[in-house]
Backbone as numpy.savetxt, mean C-alpha at the origin, in Angstrom:
# Nx Ny Nz CAx CAy CAz Cx Cy Cz
9.38 13.44 -17.17 9.54 12.32 -16.28 8.94 12.64 -14.91
9.01 13.87 -14.50 8.47 14.26 -13.20 6.98 14.01 -13.13
6.24 14.20 -14.21 4.80 14.01 -14.20 4.43 12.57 -13.88
5.26 11.61 -14.29 4.96 10.21 -14.01 5.08 9.91 -12.53
5.97 10.60 -11.84 6.17 10.33 -10.43 5.21 11.11 -9.55
4.65 12.16 -10.04 3.81 13.03 -9.22 2.62 12.32 -8.59
1.91 11.43 -9.31 0.76 10.79 -8.65 1.15 9.97 -7.43
2.21 9.18 -7.51 2.60 8.37 -6.37 3.12 9.25 -5.24
3.86 10.28 -5.57 4.36 11.19 -4.55 3.19 11.86 -3.83
2.18 12.27 -4.59 1.01 12.89 -3.97 0.30 11.91 -3.05
0.22 10.64 -3.45 -0.42 9.62 -2.61 0.37 9.43 -1.32
1.70 9.39 -1.43 2.52 9.21 -0.24 2.36 10.41 0.70
2.35 11.62 0.16 2.14 12.80 0.99 0.77 12.79 1.64
-0.26 12.36 0.88 -1.60 12.24 1.44 -1.60 11.23 2.58
-0.89 10.11 2.39 -0.77 9.08 3.42 -0.13 9.67 4.68
0.94 10.46 4.51 1.62 11.04 5.65 0.70 11.98 6.43
-0.08 12.79 5.72 -1.03 13.70 6.37 -2.09 12.90 7.12
-2.63 11.86 6.47 -3.65 11.04 7.13 -3.09 10.36 8.38
-1.82 9.93 8.31 -1.19 9.30 9.46 -1.05 10.28 10.61
-0.68 11.52 10.31 -0.57 12.52 11.36 -1.92 12.81 12.02
-2.97 12.81 11.20 -4.31 13.06 11.74 -4.79 11.86 12.54
-4.49 10.65 12.05 -5.01 9.43 12.68 -4.19 8.98 13.88
-2.96 9.46 14.04 -2.09 8.99 15.11 -2.73 9.09 16.49
-3.35 10.23 16.86 -3.98 10.28 18.19 -5.08 9.24 18.36
-5.83 8.97 17.30 -6.88 7.95 17.38 -6.27 6.56 17.54
-5.18 6.31 16.83 -4.52 5.01 16.94 -4.01 4.78 18.34
-3.43 5.81 18.95 -2.91 5.67 20.31 -4.05 5.41 21.28
-5.12 6.21 21.17 -6.25 6.06 22.09 -6.85 4.66 21.98
-6.99 4.15 20.74 -7.58 2.83 20.58 -6.64 1.72 21.02
-5.32 1.94 20.93 -4.41 0.90 21.37 -4.34 0.82 22.89
-4.73 1.88 23.59 -4.74 1.88 25.05 -6.00 1.18 25.57
-7.11 1.35 24.89 -8.36 0.74 25.32 -8.33 -0.76 25.08
-8.90 -1.57 25.99 -8.93 -3.02 25.75 -9.82 -3.33 24.55
-9.33 -4.24 23.69 -10.08 -4.60 22.50 -10.11 -6.10 22.34
-11.22 -6.58 21.84 -11.35 -8.01 21.55 -10.49 -8.34 20.34
-9.85 -9.50 20.34 -9.04 -9.88 19.18 -9.93 -10.07 17.95
-9.39 -9.68 16.79 -10.12 -9.81 15.53 -9.64 -11.06 14.82
-10.56 -11.91 14.41 -10.20 -13.11 13.67 -10.14 -12.78 12.19
-8.92 -12.61 11.68 -8.78 -12.32 10.26 -8.19 -13.52 9.51
-8.41 -14.72 10.07 -7.82 -15.91 9.48 -8.60 -16.45 8.28
-9.88 -16.13 8.17 -10.67 -16.63 7.03 -10.45 -15.69 5.85
-9.84 -16.24 4.80 -9.54 -15.46 3.62 -10.57 -15.72 2.52
-10.95 -14.64 1.83 -11.84 -14.77 0.68 -11.22 -14.02 -0.49
-11.64 -14.38 -1.68 -11.07 -13.77 -2.88 -11.77 -12.45 -3.20
-10.96 -11.46 -3.55 -11.46 -10.20 -4.07 -11.03 -10.15 -5.53
-11.96 -9.84 -6.42 -11.67 -9.74 -7.86 -12.06 -8.35 -8.35
-11.21 -7.80 -9.19 -11.53 -6.54 -9.84 -11.12 -6.67 -11.31
-12.05 -7.20 -12.15 -11.73 -7.41 -13.56 -11.39 -6.11 -14.30
-12.01 -5.00 -13.90 -11.74 -3.72 -14.58 -10.28 -3.29 -14.40
-9.72 -3.57 -13.22 -8.32 -3.20 -12.97 -7.36 -4.36 -13.20
-7.90 -5.55 -13.45 -7.06 -6.68 -13.82 -6.30 -7.33 -12.69
-6.91 -7.44 -11.51 -6.23 -8.14 -10.43 -7.24 -8.83 -9.52
-6.71 -9.77 -8.78 -7.47 -10.45 -7.72 -6.48 -10.79 -6.61
-7.00 -10.89 -5.40 -6.17 -11.26 -4.26 -7.03 -11.85 -3.17
-6.38 -12.56 -2.27 -7.07 -13.08 -1.09 -6.97 -12.04 0.00
-8.09 -11.81 0.67 -8.11 -10.82 1.74 -8.86 -11.41 2.93
-8.56 -10.93 4.13 -9.33 -11.38 5.29 -10.80 -11.00 5.11
-11.67 -11.92 5.40 -13.11 -11.71 5.20 -13.64 -10.51 5.98
-13.10 -10.28 7.17 -13.64 -9.22 8.02 -13.14 -7.82 7.64
-12.22 -7.73 6.69 -11.71 -6.43 6.28 -12.69 -5.75 5.34
-12.80 -4.44 5.47 -13.68 -3.65 4.60 -12.92 -3.24 3.34
-13.66 -3.00 2.27 -13.09 -2.62 0.99 -13.58 -1.23 0.63
-12.66 -0.40 0.13 -13.05 0.91 -0.38 -12.55 1.02 -1.82
-13.49 1.13 -2.73 -13.16 1.33 -4.14 -13.41 2.79 -4.53
-13.62 3.63 -3.55 -13.91 5.04 -3.77 -12.60 5.79 -4.06
-12.35 6.05 -5.34 -11.11 6.72 -5.73 -10.97 8.10 -5.11
-12.06 8.82 -4.99 -11.97 10.16 -4.41 -11.51 10.12 -2.97
-11.89 9.08 -2.24 -11.47 8.93 -0.86 -9.98 8.55 -0.78
-9.54 7.66 -1.67 -8.18 7.14 -1.61 -7.19 8.07 -2.32
-7.51 8.47 -3.54 -6.56 9.23 -4.35 -6.87 10.72 -4.45
-8.10 11.08 -4.23 -8.53 12.48 -4.27 -8.07 13.20 -5.53
-8.38 12.60 -6.68 -8.09 13.23 -7.97 -6.63 13.37 -8.30
-5.78 12.47 -7.82 -4.34 12.55 -8.05 -3.99 12.44 -9.53
-4.59 11.46 -10.22 -4.26 11.26 -11.63 -5.36 10.44 -12.30
-5.60 10.75 -13.56 -6.56 9.95 -14.33 -6.00 8.56 -14.62
-4.68 8.42 -14.57 -4.02 7.16 -14.91 -3.82 6.24 -13.71
-4.34 6.63 -12.55 -4.13 5.83 -11.35 -5.47 5.48 -10.71
-5.59 4.23 -10.33 -6.75 3.74 -9.59 -6.25 3.07 -8.32
-7.13 2.90 -7.35 -6.73 2.27 -6.09 -7.92 1.59 -5.43
-7.61 0.52 -4.73 -8.60 -0.17 -3.91 -7.94 -0.38 -2.55
-8.64 0.00 -1.48 -8.10 -0.13 -0.13 -8.81 -1.26 0.61
-8.04 -1.96 1.44 -8.54 -3.04 2.29 -8.14 -2.70 3.71
-9.14 -2.56 4.59 -8.89 -2.08 5.95 -9.65 -2.95 6.95
-8.98 -3.39 8.02 -9.70 -4.13 9.05 -10.70 -3.21 9.75
-11.81 -3.80 10.16 -12.83 -3.00 10.86 -12.30 -2.49 12.19
-11.50 -3.31 12.86 -10.98 -2.91 14.15 -9.73 -3.72 14.44
-8.65 -3.21 14.81 -8.29 -1.81 14.94 -7.92 -1.22 13.57
-8.03 0.08 13.43 -7.80 0.72 12.13 -6.34 1.10 11.86
-5.39 0.42 12.47 -4.00 0.82 12.30 -3.23 -0.04 11.31
-3.94 -0.72 10.42 -3.35 -1.56 9.39 -4.17 -1.38 8.12
-3.51 -1.43 6.98 -4.26 -1.40 5.72 -3.42 -1.92 4.57
-4.11 -2.31 3.52 -3.51 -2.67 2.24 -4.14 -1.76 1.20
-3.34 -1.27 0.27 -3.89 -0.52 -0.85 -3.25 -1.06 -2.12
-4.08 -1.42 -3.09 -3.59 -1.83 -4.40 -3.71 -0.62 -5.31
-2.56 -0.09 -5.74 -2.52 1.00 -6.71 -2.34 0.39 -8.08
-3.13 0.84 -9.04 -3.02 0.38 -10.42 -2.83 1.62 -11.28
-1.70 1.67 -11.95 -1.37 2.84 -12.78 -1.25 2.41 -14.23
-1.91 3.14 -15.12 -1.76 2.92 -16.55 -0.60 3.77 -17.02
0.44 3.11 -17.53 1.64 3.81 -17.97 1.46 4.37 -19.37
2.16 5.44 -19.67 2.06 6.04 -21.01 3.00 5.37 -22.00
4.01 4.64 -21.51 4.88 3.89 -22.39 5.41 2.66 -21.66
5.94 1.74 -22.42 6.46 0.50 -21.85 7.77 0.79 -21.12
7.92 0.18 -19.96 9.18 0.28 -19.23 9.44 -1.04 -18.52
10.64 -1.21 -18.04 10.99 -2.45 -17.36 10.55 -2.36 -15.90
10.44 -3.52 -15.29 10.09 -3.56 -13.87 11.16 -2.86 -13.04
12.42 -3.03 -13.41 13.51 -2.40 -12.66 13.41 -0.87 -12.71
13.13 -0.30 -13.88 13.06 1.16 -13.97 11.82 1.69 -13.26
10.71 0.96 -13.38 9.49 1.38 -12.67 9.73 1.36 -11.16
10.30 0.26 -10.66 10.54 0.14 -9.22 11.53 1.20 -8.74
12.56 1.47 -9.51 13.55 2.48 -9.11 12.87 3.85 -9.00
11.98 4.14 -9.92 11.25 5.42 -9.90 10.35 5.51 -8.67
9.66 4.41 -8.36 8.76 4.40 -7.20 9.53 4.53 -5.90
10.64 3.81 -5.77 11.44 3.89 -4.54 12.01 5.29 -4.39
12.46 5.90 -5.48 12.97 7.28 -5.41 11.88 8.22 -4.91
10.65 8.05 -5.41 9.54 8.88 -4.94 9.26 8.64 -3.47
9.29 7.38 -3.04 9.03 7.07 -1.64 10.09 7.69 -0.73
11.33 7.69 -1.17 12.42 8.20 -0.34 12.50 9.72 -0.37
11.96 10.34 -1.40 12.04 11.80 -1.53 10.77 12.48 -1.04
10.35 12.14 0.15 9.19 12.82 0.72 9.48 13.18 2.17
8.54 13.83 2.79 8.76 14.36 4.14 8.82 13.29 5.23
8.41 12.07 4.93 8.41 11.04 5.98 9.81 10.62 6.37
10.79 10.80 5.50 12.19 10.43 5.72 12.37 8.95 6.01
11.46 8.12 5.53 11.60 6.68 5.68 12.65 6.18 4.69
13.48 5.25 5.11 14.51 4.68 4.25 14.05 3.29 3.79
13.83 3.18 2.51 13.35 1.93 1.94 14.51 1.05 1.49
14.31 -0.26 1.60 15.32 -1.21 1.15 15.41 -1.20 -0.36
16.54 -1.67 -0.88 16.64 -1.84 -2.32 15.62 -2.90 -2.74
14.95 -2.70 -3.86 13.95 -3.69 -4.30 14.59 -5.06 -4.50
13.92 -6.08 -3.97 14.41 -7.45 -4.14 13.37 -8.25 -4.91
13.82 -9.21 -5.70 12.89 -9.98 -6.53 12.02 -10.93 -5.71
10.76 -11.01 -6.09 9.80 -11.98 -5.54 8.95 -12.47 -6.71
8.27 -13.57 -6.50 7.34 -14.10 -7.51 5.92 -13.96 -6.98
5.04 -13.46 -7.83 3.62 -13.35 -7.50 2.87 -14.14 -8.58
2.30 -15.25 -8.17 1.61 -16.14 -9.12 2.47 -16.44 -10.33
3.75 -16.68 -10.11 4.68 -17.02 -11.18 5.22 -15.84 -11.96
4.78 -14.63 -11.65 5.25 -13.43 -12.35 6.35 -12.74 -11.55
7.28 -12.13 -12.25 8.35 -11.39 -11.59 7.80 -10.12 -10.97
8.23 -9.85 -9.76 7.83 -8.64 -9.04 9.02 -8.19 -8.21
8.96 -6.98 -7.71 9.99 -6.46 -6.82 9.34 -5.94 -5.55
10.05 -6.11 -4.44 9.51 -5.73 -3.13 10.49 -4.80 -2.42
9.96 -3.78 -1.78 10.75 -2.90 -0.94 10.00 -2.68 0.36
10.73 -2.31 1.41 10.06 -2.06 2.69 10.85 -1.05 3.51
10.16 -0.48 4.46 10.78 0.45 5.41 10.05 0.29 6.74
10.76 0.59 7.80 10.18 0.55 9.14 10.12 1.98 9.65
8.98 2.36 10.18 8.84 3.69 10.75 8.46 3.57 12.22
8.54 4.67 12.91 8.16 4.72 14.31 6.97 5.66 14.42
5.83 5.09 14.76 4.62 5.89 14.92 4.27 5.88 16.40
4.58 6.99 17.05 4.31 7.13 18.48 4.86 5.98 19.30
6.11 5.65 19.04 6.79 4.61 19.81 6.52 3.19 19.36
5.74 3.00 18.32 5.43 1.66 17.83 6.03 1.47 16.44
6.75 0.37 16.26 7.34 0.08 14.95 6.24 -0.30 13.96
6.25 0.34 12.80 5.27 0.09 11.75 6.02 -0.19 10.46
5.51 -1.10 9.70 6.14 -1.48 8.44 5.35 -0.93 7.26
6.07 -0.39 6.28 5.48 -0.03 5.00 6.19 -0.90 3.97
5.42 -1.77 3.35 5.97 -2.72 2.37 5.23 -2.53 1.06
5.99 -2.50 -0.04 5.38 -2.35 -1.35 5.91 -3.44 -2.29
4.98 -4.11 -2.96 5.32 -5.11 -3.97 4.85 -4.55 -5.30
5.78 -4.47 -6.26 5.48 -3.86 -7.57 5.58 -4.91 -8.67
4.64 -4.81 -9.61 4.56 -5.77 -10.71 4.08 -5.04 -11.95
4.62 -5.37 -13.10 4.16 -4.79 -14.36 3.48 -5.86 -15.20
2.43 -5.44 -15.89 1.75 -6.31 -16.84 1.36 -5.43 -18.04
2.22 -5.43 -19.07 1.99 -4.56 -20.22 2.12 -3.12 -19.81
1.09 -2.33 -20.08 1.11 -0.91 -19.71 0.46 -0.65 -18.35
0.23 -1.70 -17.59 -0.32 -1.53 -16.24 0.75 -1.84 -15.20
0.85 -0.96 -14.24 1.76 -1.15 -13.11 0.92 -1.35 -11.86
1.25 -2.37 -11.09 0.54 -2.68 -9.85 1.50 -2.49 -8.68
1.04 -1.82 -7.64 1.84 -1.63 -6.44 0.94 -1.95 -5.23
1.18 -3.09 -4.63 0.44 -3.50 -3.44 1.19 -2.95 -2.23
0.54 -2.09 -1.48 1.17 -1.42 -0.36 0.53 -1.88 0.95
1.37 -2.32 1.86 0.93 -2.76 3.19 1.49 -1.79 4.22
0.65 -1.36 5.13 1.11 -0.58 6.28 0.51 -1.21 7.51
1.35 -1.58 8.46 0.83 -2.19 9.67 1.95 -2.66 10.58
1.59 -3.52 11.53 2.57 -4.02 12.48 3.71 -4.74 11.77
4.88 -4.67 12.37 6.04 -5.36 11.83 5.87 -6.87 12.00
5.23 -7.28 13.08 5.04 -8.71 13.35 3.55 -9.02 13.39
3.23 -10.28 13.36 1.85 -10.70 13.53 1.21 -11.21 12.26
-0.07 -11.52 12.36 -0.77 -12.18 11.26 -0.90 -11.31 10.02
-1.03 -10.01 10.18 -1.16 -9.15 9.00 0.09 -9.22 8.13
1.26 -9.26 8.74 2.49 -9.35 7.97 2.58 -10.69 7.24
2.12 -11.76 7.87 2.17 -13.08 7.25 1.29 -13.13 6.01
0.25 -12.33 5.96 -0.63 -12.29 4.80 0.04 -11.55 3.66
Protein backbone atom coordinates (compact mmCIF):
# COMPACT_ATOMS: atom_id res chain seq x y z
CA UNK A 1 0.00 0.00 0.00
CA UNK A 2 2.90 2.35 0.70
CA UNK A 3 4.07 2.14 -2.93
CA UNK A 4 0.76 3.61 -4.12
CA UNK A 5 1.20 6.66 -1.93
CA UNK A 6 4.86 7.24 -2.66
CA UNK A 7 4.42 9.07 -5.99
CA UNK A 8 2.07 11.69 -4.58
CA UNK A 9 4.17 12.10 -1.44
CA UNK A 10 7.26 12.61 -3.59
CA UNK A 11 5.40 15.24 -5.64
CA UNK A 12 4.32 17.07 -2.49
CA UNK A 13 7.88 17.02 -1.13
CA UNK A 14 9.17 18.28 -4.50
CA UNK A 15 6.55 21.05 -4.33
CA UNK A 16 7.73 22.02 -0.83
CA UNK A 17 11.37 22.22 -1.98
CA UNK A 18 10.42 24.29 -5.03
CA UNK A 19 8.39 26.62 -2.80
CA UNK A 20 11.36 27.15 -0.50
CA UNK A 21 13.57 27.95 -3.48
CA UNK A 22 10.98 30.19 -5.15
CA UNK A 23 9.90 32.09 -2.01
CA UNK A 24 12.60 34.80 -2.27
CA UNK A 25 11.67 35.37 -5.92
CA UNK A 26 7.98 35.57 -5.06
CA UNK A 27 8.66 38.17 -2.38
CA UNK A 28 10.90 40.25 -4.64
CA UNK A 29 8.34 40.21 -7.45
CA UNK A 30 5.46 41.07 -5.13
CA UNK A 31 7.35 44.17 -3.96
CA UNK A 32 8.03 45.44 -7.48
CA UNK A 33 5.14 47.24 -9.23
CA UNK A 34 3.50 44.98 -11.80
CA UNK A 35 0.89 45.50 -14.45
CA UNK A 36 -2.32 43.58 -13.82
CA UNK A 37 -2.67 40.37 -15.84
CA UNK A 38 -5.94 39.82 -17.69
CA UNK A 39 -6.71 36.16 -17.17
CA UNK A 40 -10.42 36.52 -17.88
CA UNK A 41 -10.37 35.00 -21.39
CA UNK A 42 -10.69 31.25 -21.00
CA UNK A 43 -9.79 28.70 -23.65
CA UNK A 44 -10.13 24.93 -23.67
CA UNK A 45 -7.17 22.66 -23.07
CA UNK A 46 -7.60 19.04 -24.23
CA UNK A 47 -5.39 16.08 -23.52
CA UNK A 48 -6.94 12.98 -25.14
CA UNK A 49 -4.01 10.77 -24.11
CA UNK A 50 -4.68 11.49 -20.42
CA UNK A 51 -8.45 11.70 -20.84
CA UNK A 52 -9.26 15.19 -19.62
CA UNK A 53 -10.04 18.70 -20.75
CA UNK A 54 -10.48 21.95 -18.86
CA UNK A 55 -10.88 25.66 -19.37
CA UNK A 56 -7.78 27.66 -18.60
CA UNK A 57 -6.86 31.34 -18.81
CA UNK A 58 -5.49 32.02 -22.28
CA UNK A 59 -2.42 33.85 -20.99
CA UNK A 60 -1.29 30.94 -18.79
CA UNK A 61 1.57 28.76 -20.01
CA UNK A 62 1.32 24.97 -20.20
CA UNK A 63 4.02 22.48 -19.28
CA UNK A 64 3.52 18.89 -20.35
CA UNK A 65 7.14 18.07 -19.54
CA UNK A 66 6.87 15.20 -17.05
CA UNK A 67 10.55 15.37 -16.15
CA UNK A 68 10.12 18.99 -15.09
CA UNK A 69 6.94 18.35 -13.08
CA UNK A 70 7.36 14.82 -11.71
CA UNK A 71 11.06 14.11 -12.23
CA UNK A 72 10.62 10.36 -12.68
CA UNK A 73 8.34 9.88 -9.65
CA UNK A 74 6.32 7.02 -11.14
CA UNK A 75 5.56 5.37 -14.45
CA UNK A 76 1.88 5.38 -13.42
CA UNK A 77 1.66 9.14 -12.93
CA UNK A 78 1.43 11.93 -15.48
CA UNK A 79 1.01 15.66 -14.94
CA UNK A 80 0.26 18.84 -16.82
CA UNK A 81 0.99 22.23 -15.23
CA UNK A 82 -0.74 25.54 -15.96
CA UNK A 83 1.13 28.65 -14.81
CA UNK A 84 0.47 32.35 -15.35
CA UNK A 85 3.28 34.16 -17.14
CA UNK A 86 3.33 36.86 -14.49
CA UNK A 87 3.28 36.74 -11.48
CA UNK A 88 4.56 33.19 -10.96
CA UNK A 89 3.01 32.66 -7.53
CA UNK A 90 -0.04 30.69 -8.71
CA UNK A 91 -0.39 27.41 -10.56
CA UNK A 92 -2.66 24.51 -11.41
CA UNK A 93 -1.39 20.97 -11.88
CA UNK A 94 -3.51 18.11 -13.17
CA UNK A 95 -2.11 14.82 -11.88
CA UNK A 96 -3.31 11.69 -13.67
CA UNK A 97 -2.50 8.39 -12.03
CA UNK A 98 -3.17 4.94 -13.48
CA UNK A 99 -4.25 2.75 -10.58
CA UNK A 100 -3.25 -0.90 -10.31
CA UNK A 101 -6.70 -1.91 -9.03
CA UNK A 102 -10.19 -0.51 -8.72
CA UNK A 103 -10.94 1.52 -5.63
CA UNK A 104 -13.65 3.88 -4.47
CA UNK A 105 -13.36 7.64 -4.62
CA UNK A 106 -13.58 7.77 -0.82
CA UNK A 107 -10.62 5.40 -0.30
CA UNK A 108 -8.55 7.13 -2.97
CA UNK A 109 -9.24 10.57 -1.46
CA UNK A 110 -8.52 9.34 2.08
CA UNK A 111 -5.16 7.99 0.90
CA UNK A 112 -4.28 11.25 -0.86
CA UNK A 113 -5.27 13.42 2.11
CA UNK A 114 -3.23 11.19 4.45
CA UNK A 115 -0.22 11.65 2.15
CA UNK A 116 -0.75 15.41 2.03
CA UNK A 117 -0.96 15.64 5.82
CA UNK A 118 2.03 13.36 6.46
CA UNK A 119 4.72 15.57 4.99
CA UNK A 120 7.06 18.26 6.21
CA UNK A 121 4.80 21.16 5.24
CA UNK A 122 2.53 20.49 8.26
CA UNK A 123 -0.45 21.86 6.35
CA UNK A 124 -3.81 20.74 7.76
CA UNK A 125 -6.23 19.76 5.02
CA UNK A 126 -10.01 19.79 5.38
CA UNK A 127 -11.98 16.58 5.26
CA UNK A 128 -12.87 15.86 1.62
CA UNK A 129 -16.27 17.22 0.69
CA UNK A 130 -18.36 16.16 -2.30
CA UNK A 131 -18.48 18.29 -5.45
CA UNK A 132 -19.70 17.64 -8.99
CA UNK A 133 -17.40 18.01 -11.98
CA UNK A 134 -19.31 17.83 -15.26
CA UNK A 135 -21.93 15.72 -13.51
CA UNK A 136 -19.37 13.29 -12.04
CA UNK A 137 -18.80 12.76 -8.34
CA UNK A 138 -15.57 14.25 -7.02
CA UNK A 139 -14.11 15.16 -3.64
CA UNK A 140 -12.37 18.39 -2.69
CA UNK A 141 -9.95 19.22 0.10
CA UNK A 142 -8.04 22.39 0.90
CA UNK A 143 -5.52 23.91 3.26
CA UNK A 144 -4.27 27.42 3.90
CA UNK A 145 -0.57 28.04 4.35
CA UNK A 146 1.48 31.08 5.21
CA UNK A 147 4.20 31.85 2.70
CA UNK A 148 6.28 34.75 3.96
CA UNK A 149 3.33 36.43 5.62
CA UNK A 150 0.90 35.86 2.74
CA UNK A 151 -2.01 33.43 2.98
CA UNK A 152 -1.86 30.83 0.19
CA UNK A 153 -4.40 28.16 -0.61
CA UNK A 154 -3.70 24.60 -1.70
CA UNK A 155 -6.87 23.03 -3.04
CA UNK A 156 -7.19 19.57 -4.55
CA UNK A 157 -10.18 18.12 -6.40
CA UNK A 158 -10.05 14.34 -6.89
CA UNK A 159 -12.06 12.27 -9.34
CA UNK A 160 -11.92 8.63 -10.43
CA UNK A 161 -12.76 7.28 -13.87
CA UNK A 162 -12.18 3.52 -14.03
CA UNK A 163 -8.52 2.87 -13.31
CA UNK A 164 -7.58 6.53 -13.74
CA UNK A 165 -7.41 8.93 -10.83
CA UNK A 166 -7.40 12.67 -11.49
CA UNK A 167 -6.24 15.23 -8.93
CA UNK A 168 -6.50 18.89 -9.95
CA UNK A 169 -4.28 20.88 -7.62
CA UNK A 170 -4.48 24.66 -7.25
CA UNK A 171 -1.92 26.72 -5.36
CA UNK A 172 -2.36 30.46 -5.17
CA UNK A 173 -4.03 33.38 -3.46
CA UNK A 174 -6.89 32.65 -1.11
CA UNK A 175 -8.96 35.39 -2.76
CA UNK A 176 -9.23 36.79 -6.24
CA UNK A 177 -9.90 35.66 -9.77
CA UNK A 178 -7.65 32.59 -9.68
CA UNK A 179 -9.69 31.09 -6.85
CA UNK A 180 -12.95 31.77 -8.72
CA UNK A 181 -11.62 29.72 -11.63
